Short mmCIF file of C-alpha atoms in Angstrom, two decimals:
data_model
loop_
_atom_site.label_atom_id
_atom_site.label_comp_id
_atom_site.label_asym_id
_atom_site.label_seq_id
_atom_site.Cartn_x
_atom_site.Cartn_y
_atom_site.Cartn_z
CA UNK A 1 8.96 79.64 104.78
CA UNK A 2 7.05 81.36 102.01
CA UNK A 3 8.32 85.22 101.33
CA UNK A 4 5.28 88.25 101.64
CA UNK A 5 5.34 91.47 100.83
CA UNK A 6 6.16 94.12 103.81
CA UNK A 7 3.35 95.74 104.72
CA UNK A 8 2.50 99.31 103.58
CA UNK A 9 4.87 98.55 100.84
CA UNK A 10 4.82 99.53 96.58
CA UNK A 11 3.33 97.10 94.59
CA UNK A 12 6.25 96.26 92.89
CA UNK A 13 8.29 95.89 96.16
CA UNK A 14 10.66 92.44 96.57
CA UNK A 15 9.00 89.42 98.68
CA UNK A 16 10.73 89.73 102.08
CA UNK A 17 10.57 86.17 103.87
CA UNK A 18 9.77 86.02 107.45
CA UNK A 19 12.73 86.92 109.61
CA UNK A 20 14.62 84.00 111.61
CA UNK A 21 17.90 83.04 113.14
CA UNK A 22 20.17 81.04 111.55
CA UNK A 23 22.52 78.25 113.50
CA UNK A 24 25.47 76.81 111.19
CA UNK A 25 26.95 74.28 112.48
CA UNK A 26 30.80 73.79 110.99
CA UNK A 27 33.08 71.18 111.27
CA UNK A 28 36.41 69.99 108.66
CA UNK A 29 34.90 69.05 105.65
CA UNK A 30 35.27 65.80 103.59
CA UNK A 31 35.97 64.66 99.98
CA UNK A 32 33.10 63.94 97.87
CA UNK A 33 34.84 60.47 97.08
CA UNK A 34 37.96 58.67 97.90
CA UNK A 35 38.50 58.97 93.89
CA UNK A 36 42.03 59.91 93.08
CA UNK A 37 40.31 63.79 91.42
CA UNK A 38 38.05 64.11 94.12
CA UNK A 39 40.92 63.54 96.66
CA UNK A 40 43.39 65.90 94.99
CA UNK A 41 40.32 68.54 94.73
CA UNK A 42 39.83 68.23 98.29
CA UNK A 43 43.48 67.96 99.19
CA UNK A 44 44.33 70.77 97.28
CA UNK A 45 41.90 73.29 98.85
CA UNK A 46 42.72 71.75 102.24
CA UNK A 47 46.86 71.64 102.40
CA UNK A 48 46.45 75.59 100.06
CA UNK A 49 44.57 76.90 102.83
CA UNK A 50 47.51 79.44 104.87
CA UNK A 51 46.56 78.65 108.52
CA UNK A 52 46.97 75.23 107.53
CA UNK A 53 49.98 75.24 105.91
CA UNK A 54 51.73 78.30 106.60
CA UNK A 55 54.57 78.51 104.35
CA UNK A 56 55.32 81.13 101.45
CA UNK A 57 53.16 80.30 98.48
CA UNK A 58 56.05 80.42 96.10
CA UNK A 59 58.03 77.45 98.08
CA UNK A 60 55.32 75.32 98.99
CA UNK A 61 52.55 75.71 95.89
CA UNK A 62 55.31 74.03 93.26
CA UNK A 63 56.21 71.45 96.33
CA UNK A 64 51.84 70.98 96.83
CA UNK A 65 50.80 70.58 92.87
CA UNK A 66 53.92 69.23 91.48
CA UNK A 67 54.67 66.40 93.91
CA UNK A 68 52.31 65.74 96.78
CA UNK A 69 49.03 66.12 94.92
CA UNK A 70 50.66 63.43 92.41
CA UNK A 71 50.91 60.71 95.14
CA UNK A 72 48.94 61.58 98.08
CA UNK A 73 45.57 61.45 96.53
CA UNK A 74 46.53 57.64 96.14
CA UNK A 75 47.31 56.52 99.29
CA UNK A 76 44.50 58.91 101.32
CA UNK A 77 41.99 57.76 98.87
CA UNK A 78 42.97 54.07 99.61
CA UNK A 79 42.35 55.33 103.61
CA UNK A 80 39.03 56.92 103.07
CA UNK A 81 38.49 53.82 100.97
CA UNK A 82 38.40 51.69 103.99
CA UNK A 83 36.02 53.98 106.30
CA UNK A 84 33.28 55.25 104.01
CA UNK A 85 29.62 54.75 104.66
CA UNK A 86 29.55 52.95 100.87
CA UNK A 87 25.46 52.48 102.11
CA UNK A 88 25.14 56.40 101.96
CA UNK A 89 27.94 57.24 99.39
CA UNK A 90 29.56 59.64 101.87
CA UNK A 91 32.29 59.50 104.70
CA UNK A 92 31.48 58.82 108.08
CA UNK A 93 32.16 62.89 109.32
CA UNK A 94 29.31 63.67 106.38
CA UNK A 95 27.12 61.03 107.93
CA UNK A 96 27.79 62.16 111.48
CA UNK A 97 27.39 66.09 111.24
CA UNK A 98 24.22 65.52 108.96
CA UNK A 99 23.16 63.30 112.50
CA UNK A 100 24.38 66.10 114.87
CA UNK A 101 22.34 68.66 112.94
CA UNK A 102 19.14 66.60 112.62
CA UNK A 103 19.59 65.92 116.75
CA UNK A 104 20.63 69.89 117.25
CA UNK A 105 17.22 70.79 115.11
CA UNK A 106 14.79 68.91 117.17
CA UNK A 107 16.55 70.17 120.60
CA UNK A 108 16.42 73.97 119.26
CA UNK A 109 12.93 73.96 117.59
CA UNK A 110 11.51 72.71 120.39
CA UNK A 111 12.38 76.04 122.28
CA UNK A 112 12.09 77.94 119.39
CA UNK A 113 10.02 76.72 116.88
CA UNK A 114 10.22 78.38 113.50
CA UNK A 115 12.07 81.23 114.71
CA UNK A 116 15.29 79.40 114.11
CA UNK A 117 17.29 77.59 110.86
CA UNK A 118 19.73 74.98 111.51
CA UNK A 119 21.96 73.87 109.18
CA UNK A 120 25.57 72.46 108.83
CA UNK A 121 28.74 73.06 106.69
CA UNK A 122 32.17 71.93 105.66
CA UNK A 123 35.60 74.43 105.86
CA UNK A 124 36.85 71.93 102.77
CA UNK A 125 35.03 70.58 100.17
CA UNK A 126 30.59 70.22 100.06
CA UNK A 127 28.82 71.98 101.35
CA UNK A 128 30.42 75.24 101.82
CA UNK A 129 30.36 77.63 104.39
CA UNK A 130 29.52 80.33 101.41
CA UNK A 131 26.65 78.00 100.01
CA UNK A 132 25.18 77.73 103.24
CA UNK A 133 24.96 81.36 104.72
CA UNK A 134 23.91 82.51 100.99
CA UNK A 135 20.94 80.02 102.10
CA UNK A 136 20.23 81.05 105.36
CA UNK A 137 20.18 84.86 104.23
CA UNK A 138 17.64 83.91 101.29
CA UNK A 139 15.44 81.84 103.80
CA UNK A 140 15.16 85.24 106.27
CA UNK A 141 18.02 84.66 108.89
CA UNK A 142 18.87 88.23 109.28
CA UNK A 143 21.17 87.18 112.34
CA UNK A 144 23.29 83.85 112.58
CA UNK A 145 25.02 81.95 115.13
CA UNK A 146 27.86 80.19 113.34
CA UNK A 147 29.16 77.22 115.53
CA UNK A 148 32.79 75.80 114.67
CA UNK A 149 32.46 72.23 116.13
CA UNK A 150 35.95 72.04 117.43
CA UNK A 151 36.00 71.90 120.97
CA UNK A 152 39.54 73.21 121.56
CA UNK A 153 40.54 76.61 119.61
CA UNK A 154 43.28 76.42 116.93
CA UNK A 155 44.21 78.65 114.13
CA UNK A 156 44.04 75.79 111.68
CA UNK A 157 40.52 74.58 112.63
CA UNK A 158 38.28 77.30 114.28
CA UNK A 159 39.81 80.38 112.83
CA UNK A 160 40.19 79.21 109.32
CA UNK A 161 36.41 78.40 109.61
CA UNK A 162 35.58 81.35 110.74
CA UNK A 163 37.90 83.47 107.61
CA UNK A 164 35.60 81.31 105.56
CA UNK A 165 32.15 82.60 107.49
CA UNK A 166 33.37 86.25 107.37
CA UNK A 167 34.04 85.79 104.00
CA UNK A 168 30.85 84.43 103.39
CA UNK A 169 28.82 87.15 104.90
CA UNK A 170 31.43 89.78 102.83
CA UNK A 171 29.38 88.62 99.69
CA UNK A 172 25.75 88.97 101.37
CA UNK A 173 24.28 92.51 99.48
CA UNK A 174 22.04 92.40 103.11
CA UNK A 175 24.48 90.88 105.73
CA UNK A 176 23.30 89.27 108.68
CA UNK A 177 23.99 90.21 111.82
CA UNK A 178 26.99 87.55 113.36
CA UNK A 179 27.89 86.00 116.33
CA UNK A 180 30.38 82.72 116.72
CA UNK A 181 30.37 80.12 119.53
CA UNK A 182 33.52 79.96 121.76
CA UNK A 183 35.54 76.66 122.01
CA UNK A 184 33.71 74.96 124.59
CA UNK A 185 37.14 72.67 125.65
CA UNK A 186 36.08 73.41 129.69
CA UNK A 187 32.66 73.40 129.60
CA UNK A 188 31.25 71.15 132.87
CA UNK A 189 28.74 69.46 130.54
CA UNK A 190 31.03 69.02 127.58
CA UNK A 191 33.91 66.88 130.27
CA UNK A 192 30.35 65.09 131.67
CA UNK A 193 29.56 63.82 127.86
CA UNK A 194 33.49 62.97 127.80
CA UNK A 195 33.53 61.03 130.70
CA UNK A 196 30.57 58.90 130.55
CA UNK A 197 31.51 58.03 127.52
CA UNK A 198 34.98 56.56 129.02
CA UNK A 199 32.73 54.86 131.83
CA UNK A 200 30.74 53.09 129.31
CA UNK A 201 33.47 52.16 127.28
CA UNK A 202 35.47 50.58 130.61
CA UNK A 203 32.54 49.10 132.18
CA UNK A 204 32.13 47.36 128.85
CA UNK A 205 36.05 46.07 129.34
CA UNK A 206 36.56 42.62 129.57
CA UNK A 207 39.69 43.87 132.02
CA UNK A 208 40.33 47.76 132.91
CA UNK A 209 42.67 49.65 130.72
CA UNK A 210 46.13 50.28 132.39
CA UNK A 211 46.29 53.94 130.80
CA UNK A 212 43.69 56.33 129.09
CA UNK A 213 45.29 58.26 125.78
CA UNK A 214 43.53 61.04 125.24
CA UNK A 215 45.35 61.90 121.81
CA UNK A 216 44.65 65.10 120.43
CA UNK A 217 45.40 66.29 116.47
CA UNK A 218 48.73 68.20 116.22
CA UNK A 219 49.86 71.32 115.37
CA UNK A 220 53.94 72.60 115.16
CA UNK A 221 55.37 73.54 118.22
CA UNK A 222 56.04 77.07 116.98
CA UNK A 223 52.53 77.88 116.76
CA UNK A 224 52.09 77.68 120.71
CA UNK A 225 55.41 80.05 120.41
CA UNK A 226 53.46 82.02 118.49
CA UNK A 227 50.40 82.68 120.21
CA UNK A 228 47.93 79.92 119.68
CA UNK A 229 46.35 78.58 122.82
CA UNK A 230 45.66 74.86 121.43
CA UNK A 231 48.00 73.06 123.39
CA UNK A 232 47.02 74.77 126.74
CA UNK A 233 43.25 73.75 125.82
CA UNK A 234 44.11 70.23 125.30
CA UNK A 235 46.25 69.86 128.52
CA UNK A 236 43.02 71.83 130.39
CA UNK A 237 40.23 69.32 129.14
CA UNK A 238 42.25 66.20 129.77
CA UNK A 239 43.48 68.05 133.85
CA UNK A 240 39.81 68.07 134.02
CA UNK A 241 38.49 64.84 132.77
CA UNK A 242 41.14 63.29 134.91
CA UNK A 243 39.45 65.58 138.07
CA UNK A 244 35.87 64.45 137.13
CA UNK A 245 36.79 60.33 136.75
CA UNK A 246 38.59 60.41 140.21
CA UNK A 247 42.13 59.34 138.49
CA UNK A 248 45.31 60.17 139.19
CA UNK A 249 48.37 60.98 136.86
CA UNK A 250 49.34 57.32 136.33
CA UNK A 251 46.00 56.76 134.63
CA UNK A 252 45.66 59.21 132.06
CA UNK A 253 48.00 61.35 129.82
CA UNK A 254 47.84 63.78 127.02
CA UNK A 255 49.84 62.91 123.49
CA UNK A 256 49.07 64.17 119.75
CA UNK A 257 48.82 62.78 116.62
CA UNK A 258 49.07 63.32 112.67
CA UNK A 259 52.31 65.33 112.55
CA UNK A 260 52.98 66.64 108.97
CA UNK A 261 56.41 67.84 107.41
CA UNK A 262 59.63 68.71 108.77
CA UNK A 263 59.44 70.66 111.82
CA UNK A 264 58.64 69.44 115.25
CA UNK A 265 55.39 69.47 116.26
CA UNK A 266 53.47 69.23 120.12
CA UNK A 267 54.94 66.03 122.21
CA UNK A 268 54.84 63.29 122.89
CA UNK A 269 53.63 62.21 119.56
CA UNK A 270 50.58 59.49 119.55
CA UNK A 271 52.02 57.09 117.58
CA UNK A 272 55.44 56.51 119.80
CA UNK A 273 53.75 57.00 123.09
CA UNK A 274 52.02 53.84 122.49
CA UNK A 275 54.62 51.70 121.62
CA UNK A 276 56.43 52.76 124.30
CA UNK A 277 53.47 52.16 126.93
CA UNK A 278 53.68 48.56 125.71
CA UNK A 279 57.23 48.85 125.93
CA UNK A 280 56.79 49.46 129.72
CA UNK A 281 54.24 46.72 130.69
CA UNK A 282 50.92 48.29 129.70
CA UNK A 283 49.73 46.05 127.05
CA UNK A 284 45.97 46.90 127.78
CA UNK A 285 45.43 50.41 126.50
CA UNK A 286 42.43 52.62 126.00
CA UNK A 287 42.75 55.80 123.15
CA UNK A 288 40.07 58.76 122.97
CA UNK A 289 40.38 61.87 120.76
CA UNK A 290 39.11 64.78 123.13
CA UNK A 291 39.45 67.26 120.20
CA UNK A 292 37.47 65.90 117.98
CA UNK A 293 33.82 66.16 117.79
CA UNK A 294 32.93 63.34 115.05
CA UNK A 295 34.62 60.35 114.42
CA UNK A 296 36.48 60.94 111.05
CA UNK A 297 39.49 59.69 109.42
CA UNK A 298 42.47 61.20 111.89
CA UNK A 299 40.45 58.42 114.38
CA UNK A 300 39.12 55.82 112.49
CA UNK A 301 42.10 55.15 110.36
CA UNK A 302 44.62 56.69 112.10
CA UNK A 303 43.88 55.89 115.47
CA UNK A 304 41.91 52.82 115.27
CA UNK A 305 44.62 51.42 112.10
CA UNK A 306 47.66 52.88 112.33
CA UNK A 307 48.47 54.01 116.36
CA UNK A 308 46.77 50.92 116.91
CA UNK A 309 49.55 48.55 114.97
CA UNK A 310 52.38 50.52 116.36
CA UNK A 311 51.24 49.45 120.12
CA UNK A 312 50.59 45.76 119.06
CA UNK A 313 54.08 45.80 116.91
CA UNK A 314 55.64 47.02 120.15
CA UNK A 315 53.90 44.39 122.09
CA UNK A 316 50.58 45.48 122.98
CA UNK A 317 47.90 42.42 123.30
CA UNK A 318 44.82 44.85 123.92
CA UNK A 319 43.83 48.16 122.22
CA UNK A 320 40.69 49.81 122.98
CA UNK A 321 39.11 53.01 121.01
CA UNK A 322 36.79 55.09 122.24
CA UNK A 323 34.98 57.14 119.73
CA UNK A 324 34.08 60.56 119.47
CA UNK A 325 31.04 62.18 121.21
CA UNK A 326 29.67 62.25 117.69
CA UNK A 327 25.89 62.26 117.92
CA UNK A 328 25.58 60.95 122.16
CA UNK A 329 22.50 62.76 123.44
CA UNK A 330 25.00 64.16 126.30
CA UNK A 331 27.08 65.80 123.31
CA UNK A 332 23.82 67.44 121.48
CA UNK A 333 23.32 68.52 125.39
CA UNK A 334 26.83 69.96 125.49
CA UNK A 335 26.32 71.86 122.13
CA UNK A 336 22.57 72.92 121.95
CA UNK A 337 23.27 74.53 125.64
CA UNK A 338 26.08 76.71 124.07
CA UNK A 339 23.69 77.69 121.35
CA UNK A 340 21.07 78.46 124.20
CA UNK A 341 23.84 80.87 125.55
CA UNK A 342 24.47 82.68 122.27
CA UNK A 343 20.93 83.15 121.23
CA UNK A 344 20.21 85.26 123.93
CA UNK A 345 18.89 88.40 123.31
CA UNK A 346 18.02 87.03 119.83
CA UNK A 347 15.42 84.87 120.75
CA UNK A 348 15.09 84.73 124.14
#
């Protein structure tokens, strides 16, 4: 939107471009190859961040730089590898937020028309949060709605983006005005998008599932002794999927995935749960990841590689994944009606 002059101002007086709201949309991030430097880049800026990896600096930088970014780019570069969109040249979380913000667009413009921005970014790697609110200011979004697309709230994942929004606007010389979306883990229309995707997915079934995984990422079990509500969240979303399919106990369960380091982290752990369901006599499985909103590489390598060979090693004959919400109208229902929310007063 071209800039104009304020009325009644000097001559010599800065362009000023119309005034709109901004919506940023922000979800992990991604590497901008599976390369070994690209990986270790993207590592690096990932495993340094502090409510990621909370350790002192001066035990766990020399641990991070010496050893792990020596090997690890290798073997999560072979993983990304084997789930990138080679047709776009990006991974498949790039290629599903830049979908969820073209769907979010349409549904907010046509309530709002030019009044509003929408735009995405990445916590890790391209594009930054930074590069993208320095964009929204310079385009006229004097207020912003920044979104964190997790649904559950975490210190690792929706607080860490929002230290990098904050610090974003700390660098604006005019700073927009700032308001963030809550974790939407219990909203009715966010379990609705949730569940008929799990209808689909078992009417499609040759034979029903004998047990619905919803496996969540992981976190240490000290950080719910510390405060962070994450593992109630996850335990409240799957209570109520479980209410709005009509199950009982036996069907569904809650277990978590991609534990990282020493310590113990929330139970029971993805990985053995499974082999131990076909240990028991369920050898027809179904696996959804509630907490994420794109399909990315925690779910299509993890889940759909590596959980999935630990339940057929253990005697499992039939593994079904579900994938993420990603860009499902009911989803960009879900998430453009919490933006609705937040832009009142703004816009409305």
């Amino acid at each position: 939107m071209q800039a104009a002059r304020p009325p009644h101002a000097n001559a010599d007086h800065p362009a000023v471009p119309k005034e709109r709201v901004g919506v940023l949309l922000a979800n992990l991030g991604t590497p901008d190859n599976y390369d070994y430097w690209s990986m270790r880049r993207y590592l690096s800026e990932f495993l340094s961040d502090r409510r990621v990896i909370d350790y002192s600096p001066w035990l766990w930088q020399p641990l991070l730089q010496l050893i792990i970014l020596s090997k690890r780019p290798f073997t999560s570069g072979a993983a990304y590898k084997s789930i990138w969109n080679e047709d776009a040249g990006e991974s498949p979380l790039m290629t599903i937020t830049k979908a969820q913000t073209a769907k979010m667009e349409t549904a907010l413009k046509a309530r709002y028309g030019d009044d509003v921005m929408v735009d995405y970014c990445m916590r890790y790697g391209n594009p930054s949060t930074q590069s993208k609110v320095a964009a929204m200011t310079k385009a006229g979004c004097t207020k912003i709605l920044f979104f964190p697309l997790y649904p559950h709230y975490a210190g690792a994942t929706s607080a860490t983006a929002c230290d990098a929004f904050f610090a974003a606007l700390g660098k604006e010389k005019w700073q927009p005005i700032a308001r963030v979306v809550e974790p939407y883990f219990d909203r009715p229309d966010y379990i609705e998008a949730l569940a008929q995707s799990i209808e689909r997915a078992y009417a499609a079934a040759d034979k029903r599932p004998d047990i619905l995984i919803c496996s969540y990422h992981g976190v240490p079990i000290r950080y719910l002794m510390e405060g962070d509500p994450y593992h109630c969240q996850c335990q409240k979303t799957t209570r109520l999927l479980k209410e709005r399919l009509g199950w009982d106990d036996t069907q569904i369960m809650t277990t978590f995935q991609s534990k990282f380091g020493p310590e113990e982290w929330l139970q029971p752990y993805t990985v053995e749960e499974v082999a131990r369901q076909a240990e028991a006599g369920n050898k027809n499985i179904a696996v959804c990841a509630p907490a994420f909103s794109a399909d990315c590489i925690e779910t299509l390598e993890e889940i759909n590689e590596e959980i999935k060979e630990s339940f057929e090693e253990a005697g499992g004959e039939r593994f079904t994944y579900i994938p993420c919400l990603n860009d499902d109208d009911a989803h960009i229902e879900a998430l453009s009606n919490a933006v609705k929310e937040n832009l009142k007063g703004w816009l409305d």
